[in-house]
Amino acid sequence: RESLGSDAGSAMISVLDDVVLTAGLDSIMRIWRLSDSAMVEEAAIGLGDGFLPECISFTHFGDSLLAAVGGSDRKLRLYLIQELFSVTFVGVLSGHKDWIRSLRFSDLTQEGNVLLATASNDRTAQIWRLRTGWKTDICVNDVLDKNTKTFKMPNGRNDEVLVA
C-alpha cells in the first residue's frame, strides 16, 4: 500500500492502465506511473491559485492521454499528456454557472471523437465533443464542437451523468 498525493491531501483520483492522476487541495494535479510495484510521480502541474479541484478524469486520445479537471471556478481545464509524461495545457471550457462536481469521458467513437460529460451544482449537465487528430498548438475552440448541449438534471440531482 502506498500513499499518493500531497501534504495538503488528495481530493480526487483517476486510474487508467498503469497511470494514476490525483488532484489535491493544494491545487496541483499529479501524474503517477506504476513502475516495478512502486508508484513514481512523473509530473506535477499547478491548476491555479485559489482553484479547488472537485473532479478529475482522463482517457486515451489519439497517441496521447487527455485529462480534464473541474472544480470551484466553474471552468473545465484540459491537459494533453504525451510521451514521457510531457504535459501541455490545452485550454479551458466554460459554460457552467456553479462548481463542476462530476465529469466522465466516453470511449473513443468510430468517428474519432471523445465525449466529455460534466455535471454542476447549477443543476445542468453538459456534453462536450472533442476531436482527435489535432495538434497541441491549436486553440481549444478549434477542437470542440460548437453545438455543446446542456441538459437540466431531473429533480435537481446532478451527482451522476450517464453518456450513451
XYZ file of C-alpha atoms in Angstrom:
164
model
C 0.000 0.000 0.000
C 1.317 3.401 -0.999
C 0.167 6.923 -0.287
C -0.254 9.253 -3.277
C -0.815 12.964 -3.256
C 0.452 15.919 -1.316
C 0.684 17.118 2.252
C -2.477 19.147 1.586
C -4.361 15.957 0.808
C -5.611 14.348 -2.385
C -9.230 15.129 -3.044
C -9.609 13.223 -6.359
C -8.117 10.230 -8.122
C -8.480 8.644 -11.563
C -6.812 5.467 -12.860
C -6.187 4.330 -16.436
C -3.943 1.370 -17.248
C -0.735 1.922 -15.219
C -1.203 5.700 -14.859
C -2.857 7.457 -11.913
C -3.927 11.103 -11.731
C -4.507 12.848 -8.418
C -5.607 16.405 -7.690
C -5.356 17.829 -4.232
C -6.388 20.714 -2.061
C -3.038 22.325 -2.937
C -4.393 22.879 -6.500
C -1.817 20.550 -8.037
C -2.531 17.685 -10.431
C -0.005 14.895 -10.111
C 0.673 12.140 -12.641
C 1.865 8.815 -11.258
C 3.072 5.667 -13.045
C 3.241 2.142 -11.709
C 6.847 1.000 -12.067
C 8.152 -2.296 -10.669
C 5.418 -2.438 -7.999
C 6.057 1.160 -6.864
C 4.279 4.382 -7.775
C 6.552 7.023 -9.326
C 5.499 10.664 -9.591
C 6.127 11.692 -13.208
C 4.757 15.244 -13.235
C 3.106 17.888 -11.055
C 1.014 20.611 -12.702
C -0.301 23.698 -10.929
C -4.025 24.214 -11.553
C -4.185 27.864 -10.453
C -4.143 29.724 -7.157
C -7.411 29.503 -5.271
C -8.816 26.760 -7.514
C -10.278 23.831 -5.587
C -10.470 20.706 -7.769
C -13.637 18.672 -7.358
C -13.341 16.045 -10.118
C -10.680 14.607 -12.409
C -10.602 12.073 -15.218
C -8.576 11.135 -18.254
C -8.816 8.953 -21.343
C -6.889 7.742 -24.364
C -6.907 10.439 -27.045
C -5.074 9.517 -30.227
C -1.483 8.706 -29.246
C -1.798 10.688 -26.012
C -3.916 10.918 -22.892
C -6.422 13.721 -22.370
C -7.061 14.862 -18.786
C -9.888 17.073 -17.521
C -10.155 18.770 -14.124
C -13.260 20.569 -12.864
C -13.980 22.376 -9.644
C -14.696 25.585 -7.801
C -14.314 28.178 -10.552
C -16.928 26.644 -12.901
C -14.298 26.043 -15.586
C -13.045 22.777 -17.016
C -9.284 22.565 -17.561
C -7.941 20.263 -20.303
C -4.411 18.830 -20.471
C -2.740 16.627 -23.073
C -0.338 14.065 -21.597
C 2.114 12.888 -24.223
C 5.066 10.553 -24.444
C 7.381 10.562 -21.420
C 4.642 12.369 -19.451
C 5.141 15.706 -21.173
C 2.061 17.766 -20.270
C 0.537 20.514 -22.417
C -2.244 22.791 -21.220
C -4.898 22.654 -23.961
C -7.372 25.190 -22.673
C -10.399 25.976 -20.543
C -14.032 25.144 -21.265
C -16.631 27.456 -19.766
C -20.383 27.078 -19.574
C -21.416 26.027 -16.079
C -22.714 28.598 -13.605
C -21.599 26.775 -10.444
C -18.963 24.259 -9.273
C -18.297 21.322 -11.588
C -18.893 18.283 -9.392
C -18.591 15.351 -11.787
C -17.120 14.514 -15.164
C -16.789 11.397 -17.274
C -15.200 10.599 -20.653
C -16.772 8.248 -23.172
C -14.753 5.742 -25.135
C -13.411 6.861 -28.494
C -16.212 6.861 -31.079
C -15.907 5.417 -34.580
C -15.662 8.987 -35.870
C -12.556 9.605 -33.738
C -14.336 11.753 -31.153
C -14.444 11.581 -27.391
C -17.466 12.827 -25.471
C -16.971 14.510 -22.121
C -19.960 14.848 -19.805
C -19.837 17.349 -16.950
C -22.318 17.933 -14.135
C -22.512 21.011 -11.954
C -24.178 22.443 -8.881
C -26.096 24.633 -11.342
C -28.234 21.513 -11.926
C -27.103 21.062 -15.516
C -25.057 18.506 -17.362
C -23.101 19.428 -20.463
C -21.827 17.152 -23.206
C -18.648 18.262 -24.985
C -17.426 16.620 -28.217
C -13.629 16.595 -28.576
C -11.945 15.537 -31.799
C -8.713 13.554 -32.114
C -6.041 14.190 -34.683
C -5.404 17.846 -33.826
C -2.069 19.408 -32.980
C -1.360 20.686 -29.486
C -0.802 24.250 -30.694
C -4.399 24.560 -31.973
C -6.730 26.636 -29.830
C -9.232 24.577 -27.845
C -12.085 26.378 -29.620
C -10.937 24.793 -32.886
C -11.094 21.359 -31.282
C -14.547 21.443 -29.765
C -17.922 21.040 -31.353
C -19.702 24.393 -31.179
C -23.023 22.615 -30.542
C -22.427 21.733 -26.892
C -25.637 20.501 -25.301
C -26.823 21.451 -21.835
C -29.339 19.259 -20.026
C -31.305 20.072 -16.888
C -30.932 17.265 -14.365
C -34.191 15.720 -13.098
C -35.249 16.603 -9.543
C -32.264 18.902 -9.225
C -29.852 15.960 -8.896
C -26.503 16.406 -10.567
C -24.345 13.766 -8.943
C -24.432 11.246 -11.776
C -24.077 11.610 -15.523
C -24.627 8.788 -17.983
C -23.307 9.056 -21.531
C -24.845 6.734 -24.107
